[in-house]
């Protein structure tokens, strides 16, 4: 075998049987020769112990390796992940920004309903669809894998045996989910920008790139944290229900298709939707992307997104730990 | 197969580590639920020196997996203490995880990765640089005869291949203690023997191994020392020979008759008074006799029964083995 390692422990034994070796006069004589072709060879197995690299894990290295694993899997599933991210916003803008204006439906007056003058509906949709993508990717990127890992074979045990505290594993799940959500939301951008009928282009004005990036990141982390929490507290058998009672209402009442300010005529609803994290993502993105539309103050958005990340992440890591360690 | 003091000294671990690879004191786990508490483990004491191949033998539900769960930091003990490779499992779970390799009962391979990637990423989780991890993965793949399946996805492996990969994965970081939870459950006999051979070689290299099994012959074939567990307790512990001696090295003679026996059958027929009979138990339609001198006992039981007008349905004689040890300790059949 060409493989060689410098092994401080392995090279200790002068007689070549290695550390802890019971040496040549093996108690059972020679290990039985393996008969079937696929069967492992005794020498090669023995060498696994005598000739092994010295592991030197640190929390950072382990975290990095786990992220590398996520990217490997993400790369392998790139096409399906991409399709999942693209289809919803693509069909949405196609119907609302292209078909409806073309057929002259009253729906093109969405902007008027939002009391935003001549604003195209796609201007309202852009931040909204990005926000909805955050939530969807946060759920698909964090909750679904977790549910798989906790059910049936409990493959979570594999990762739980890595030499890091369990909370690090929880944070790693959030980070991985957040990156997926971030990429998903970015994909929406060109779609909304490009797919529309003539004169229906969204009006985008980014004045503060730093604030834009901050809101993008905070939106990613808040959805991924929420995804971790849901993935650890929900009964896997009821996941369909989660989608019905969380994802759907959060999207429909998340100020995706209308700005929050437009809800002033339904005051009770305007107050009620404030419990929905989606509202802050949509409104935050409106503030930095399409400031022409009335939006929530940025401080309120940041408070909700950053505060929500801290609350959901702490809570989620806690429930995650309780699920992993029985 | 006892570990002598000289061997123990030779097997002594590097400084900074305790003599014992695994030590537990009154280790206990009670699962609380709304339907009442389940006492899975009710106070287990173990002292396993480095280099030993130790077996936890017991029927399903005896508390073996819960015990392994506590020793591998995945189950939080509700009482007692445990140390693995010198580290407290509750106070220092990360230090413990660095030094152990675990083969869980369920298939916890990363199904979204290939065989090679499973090993590479596990190596990297333990801090090996990517290039070293790749070489270690290839070394493990060759040693475990998985070369042909190198680039297969983990969910395409046969049961035996998956189990080999699980063991290979547990060895990437050269663990001080290897835990195997029912490693051959559900495997065909040939594959099982292949795995035994692997484990024997590892043990010959000084690898400390804690194995749980509900197969008697597996414990007999592999383990230096065995703890017989049932209902969350250790019933007996020692080498195979010690266990047989302590249980009186009895032969168990079982005779089943057609129809239930009277509870005082043994007394009424004088079977209990027979010089070769240590103990006789009546259970439904069968008589079970424990004897250290079984010569002629089987014939005696049959003729006594026949004299009572009973027809023999079935008769068996078990030579001293783990199975008779279990019968002697618990008074009931071993349920695999």
mmCIF file of N, CA and C in Angstrom, chain A residues 170-221:
data_model
loop_
_atom_site.group_PDB
_atom_site.id
_atom_site.type_symbol
_atom_site.label_atom_id
_atom_site.label_comp_id
_atom_site.label_asym_id
_atom_site.label_seq_id
_atom_site.Cartn_x
_atom_site.Cartn_y
_atom_site.Cartn_z
ATOM 1 N N UNK A 170 -25.541 22.849 16.197
ATOM 2 C CA UNK A 170 -26.759 23.626 15.958
ATOM 3 C C UNK A 170 -26.457 24.896 15.167
ATOM 4 N N UNK A 171 -25.404 25.602 15.576
ATOM 5 C CA UNK A 171 -25.033 26.832 14.868
ATOM 6 C C UNK A 171 -24.605 26.520 13.434
ATOM 7 N N UNK A 172 -23.956 25.371 13.259
ATOM 8 C CA UNK A 172 -23.546 24.977 11.912
ATOM 9 C C UNK A 172 -24.766 24.760 11.022
ATOM 10 N N UNK A 173 -25.802 24.163 11.588
ATOM 11 C CA UNK A 173 -27.041 23.943 10.820
ATOM 12 C C UNK A 173 -27.642 25.287 10.411
ATOM 13 N N UNK A 174 -27.617 26.235 11.333
ATOM 14 C CA UNK A 174 -28.164 27.562 11.026
ATOM 15 C C UNK A 174 -27.342 28.218 9.917
ATOM 16 N N UNK A 175 -26.016 28.129 10.049
ATOM 17 C CA UNK A 175 -25.149 28.752 9.046
ATOM 18 C C UNK A 175 -25.412 28.161 7.658
ATOM 19 N N UNK A 176 -25.493 26.834 7.601
ATOM 20 C CA UNK A 176 -25.719 26.180 6.313
ATOM 21 C C UNK A 176 -27.059 26.609 5.717
ATOM 22 N N UNK A 177 -28.102 26.635 6.559
ATOM 23 C CA UNK A 177 -29.423 27.032 6.084
ATOM 24 C C UNK A 177 -29.436 28.483 5.636
ATOM 25 N N UNK A 178 -28.730 29.328 6.382
ATOM 26 C CA UNK A 178 -28.708 30.755 6.059
ATOM 27 C C UNK A 178 -28.044 30.998 4.704
ATOM 28 N N UNK A 179 -26.967 30.241 4.443
ATOM 29 C CA UNK A 179 -26.281 30.421 3.156
ATOM 30 C C UNK A 179 -27.207 30.032 2.008
ATOM 31 N N UNK A 180 -27.933 28.931 2.196
ATOM 32 C CA UNK A 180 -28.888 28.514 1.156
ATOM 33 C C UNK A 180 -29.957 29.573 0.948
ATOM 34 N N UNK A 181 -30.473 30.123 2.051
ATOM 35 C CA UNK A 181 -31.519 31.132 1.948
ATOM 36 C C UNK A 181 -30.998 32.363 1.222
ATOM 37 N N UNK A 182 -29.765 32.745 1.550
ATOM 38 C CA UNK A 182 -29.147 33.918 0.928
ATOM 39 C C UNK A 182 -29.043 33.733 -0.584
ATOM 40 N N UNK A 183 -28.528 32.562 -0.983
ATOM 41 C CA UNK A 183 -28.387 32.279 -2.416
ATOM 42 C C UNK A 183 -29.769 32.266 -3.091
ATOM 43 N N UNK A 184 -30.736 31.630 -2.417
ATOM 44 C CA UNK A 184 -32.090 31.552 -2.974
ATOM 45 C C UNK A 184 -32.672 32.928 -3.243
ATOM 46 N N UNK A 185 -32.482 33.842 -2.289
ATOM 47 C CA UNK A 185 -33.037 35.184 -2.444
ATOM 48 C C UNK A 185 -32.326 35.940 -3.559
ATOM 49 N N UNK A 186 -31.017 35.688 -3.696
ATOM 50 C CA UNK A 186 -30.270 36.363 -4.766
ATOM 51 C C UNK A 186 -30.774 35.935 -6.147
ATOM 52 N N UNK A 187 -31.182 34.656 -6.241
ATOM 53 C CA UNK A 187 -31.654 34.139 -7.529
ATOM 54 C C UNK A 187 -32.919 34.880 -7.979
ATOM 55 N N UNK A 188 -33.738 35.270 -6.985
ATOM 56 C CA UNK A 188 -34.994 35.957 -7.307
ATOM 57 C C UNK A 188 -34.730 37.269 -8.045
ATOM 58 N N UNK A 189 -33.651 37.913 -7.627
ATOM 59 C CA UNK A 189 -33.351 39.267 -8.100
ATOM 60 C C UNK A 189 -33.389 39.419 -9.628
ATOM 61 N N UNK A 190 -32.532 38.660 -10.342
ATOM 62 C CA UNK A 190 -32.552 38.824 -11.809
ATOM 63 C C UNK A 190 -33.883 38.410 -12.440
ATOM 64 N N UNK A 191 -34.565 37.443 -11.807
ATOM 65 C CA UNK A 191 -35.822 36.983 -12.392
ATOM 66 C C UNK A 191 -36.845 38.119 -12.409
ATOM 67 N N UNK A 192 -36.999 38.769 -11.276
ATOM 68 C CA UNK A 192 -37.982 39.853 -11.203
ATOM 69 C C UNK A 192 -37.550 41.019 -12.088
ATOM 70 N N UNK A 193 -36.234 41.222 -12.127
ATOM 71 C CA UNK A 193 -35.714 42.329 -12.915
ATOM 72 C C UNK A 193 -35.994 42.144 -14.409
ATOM 73 N N UNK A 194 -35.937 40.889 -14.868
ATOM 74 C CA UNK A 194 -35.993 40.625 -16.300
ATOM 75 C C UNK A 194 -37.374 40.235 -16.823
ATOM 76 N N UNK A 195 -38.162 39.531 -15.999
ATOM 77 C CA UNK A 195 -39.429 39.005 -16.515
ATOM 78 C C UNK A 195 -40.563 39.990 -16.221
ATOM 79 N N UNK A 196 -41.005 40.708 -17.218
ATOM 80 C CA UNK A 196 -42.139 41.607 -17.045
ATOM 81 C C UNK A 196 -42.585 42.121 -18.410
ATOM 82 N N UNK A 197 -43.798 42.615 -18.454
ATOM 83 C CA UNK A 197 -44.278 43.228 -19.689
ATOM 84 C C UNK A 197 -43.624 44.605 -19.846
ATOM 85 N N UNK A 198 -43.702 45.136 -21.054
ATOM 86 C CA UNK A 198 -43.095 46.440 -21.306
ATOM 87 C C UNK A 198 -43.644 47.474 -20.340
ATOM 88 N N UNK A 199 -42.751 48.255 -19.767
ATOM 89 C CA UNK A 199 -43.185 49.320 -18.860
ATOM 90 C C UNK A 199 -43.503 48.844 -17.464
ATOM 91 N N UNK A 200 -43.360 47.557 -17.204
ATOM 92 C CA UNK A 200 -43.694 47.021 -15.887
ATOM 93 C C UNK A 200 -42.444 46.687 -15.087
ATOM 94 N N UNK A 201 -41.273 47.192 -15.471
ATOM 95 C CA UNK A 201 -40.030 46.887 -14.761
ATOM 96 C C UNK A 201 -40.093 47.429 -13.344
ATOM 97 N N UNK A 202 -39.495 46.706 -12.416
ATOM 98 C CA UNK A 202 -39.464 47.218 -11.048
ATOM 99 C C UNK A 202 -38.516 48.404 -10.952
ATOM 100 N N UNK A 203 -38.826 49.334 -10.114
ATOM 101 C CA UNK A 203 -37.902 50.453 -9.945
ATOM 102 C C UNK A 203 -37.055 50.199 -8.699
ATOM 103 N N UNK A 204 -35.778 49.911 -8.966
ATOM 104 C CA UNK A 204 -34.868 49.527 -7.887
ATOM 105 C C UNK A 204 -33.822 50.609 -7.681
ATOM 106 N N UNK A 205 -33.674 51.051 -6.436
ATOM 107 C CA UNK A 205 -32.654 52.057 -6.119
ATOM 108 C C UNK A 205 -31.954 51.655 -4.831
ATOM 109 N N UNK A 206 -30.781 51.060 -4.984
ATOM 110 C CA UNK A 206 -30.029 50.736 -3.763
ATOM 111 C C UNK A 206 -29.141 51.920 -3.428
ATOM 112 N N UNK A 207 -29.427 52.547 -2.311
ATOM 113 C CA UNK A 207 -28.608 53.697 -1.927
ATOM 114 C C UNK A 207 -27.580 53.298 -0.883
ATOM 115 N N UNK A 208 -27.929 52.325 -0.063
ATOM 116 C CA UNK A 208 -27.018 51.931 1.010
ATOM 117 C C UNK A 208 -26.725 50.427 0.902
ATOM 118 N N UNK A 209 -25.620 50.115 0.238
ATOM 119 C CA UNK A 209 -25.275 48.707 0.018
ATOM 120 C C UNK A 209 -25.019 47.971 1.319
ATOM 121 N N UNK A 210 -24.424 48.686 2.282
ATOM 122 C CA UNK A 210 -24.132 48.039 3.562
ATOM 123 C C UNK A 210 -25.426 47.598 4.234
ATOM 124 N N UNK A 211 -26.399 48.503 4.240
ATOM 125 C CA UNK A 211 -27.678 48.193 4.869
ATOM 126 C C UNK A 211 -28.390 47.061 4.124
ATOM 127 N N UNK A 212 -28.262 47.093 2.802
ATOM 128 C CA UNK A 212 -28.843 46.025 1.977
ATOM 129 C C UNK A 212 -28.252 44.676 2.369
ATOM 130 N N UNK A 213 -26.912 44.628 2.456
ATOM 131 C CA UNK A 213 -26.238 43.381 2.816
ATOM 132 C C UNK A 213 -26.658 42.941 4.221
ATOM 133 N N UNK A 214 -26.740 43.894 5.129
ATOM 134 C CA UNK A 214 -27.094 43.584 6.521
ATOM 135 C C UNK A 214 -28.489 42.959 6.589
ATOM 136 N N UNK A 215 -29.416 43.543 5.852
ATOM 137 C CA UNK A 215 -30.786 43.019 5.897
ATOM 138 C C UNK A 215 -30.871 41.662 5.218
ATOM 139 N N UNK A 216 -30.095 41.478 4.145
ATOM 140 C CA UNK A 216 -30.044 40.163 3.498
ATOM 141 C C UNK A 216 -29.528 39.107 4.470
ATOM 142 N N UNK A 217 -28.425 39.427 5.161
ATOM 143 C CA UNK A 217 -27.823 38.454 6.076
ATOM 144 C C UNK A 217 -28.765 38.178 7.245
ATOM 145 N N UNK A 218 -29.327 39.248 7.823
ATOM 146 C CA UNK A 218 -30.199 39.064 8.978
ATOM 147 C C UNK A 218 -31.455 38.279 8.600
ATOM 148 N N UNK A 219 -31.950 38.508 7.374
ATOM 149 C CA UNK A 219 -33.116 37.735 6.915
ATOM 150 C C UNK A 219 -32.754 36.257 6.776
ATOM 151 N N UNK A 220 -31.545 35.997 6.270
ATOM 152 C CA UNK A 220 -31.098 34.609 6.117
ATOM 153 C C UNK A 220 -30.998 33.925 7.474
ATOM 154 N N UNK A 221 -30.380 34.606 8.425
ATOM 155 C CA UNK A 221 -30.149 33.957 9.719
ATOM 156 C C UNK A 221 -31.455 33.786 10.487
#
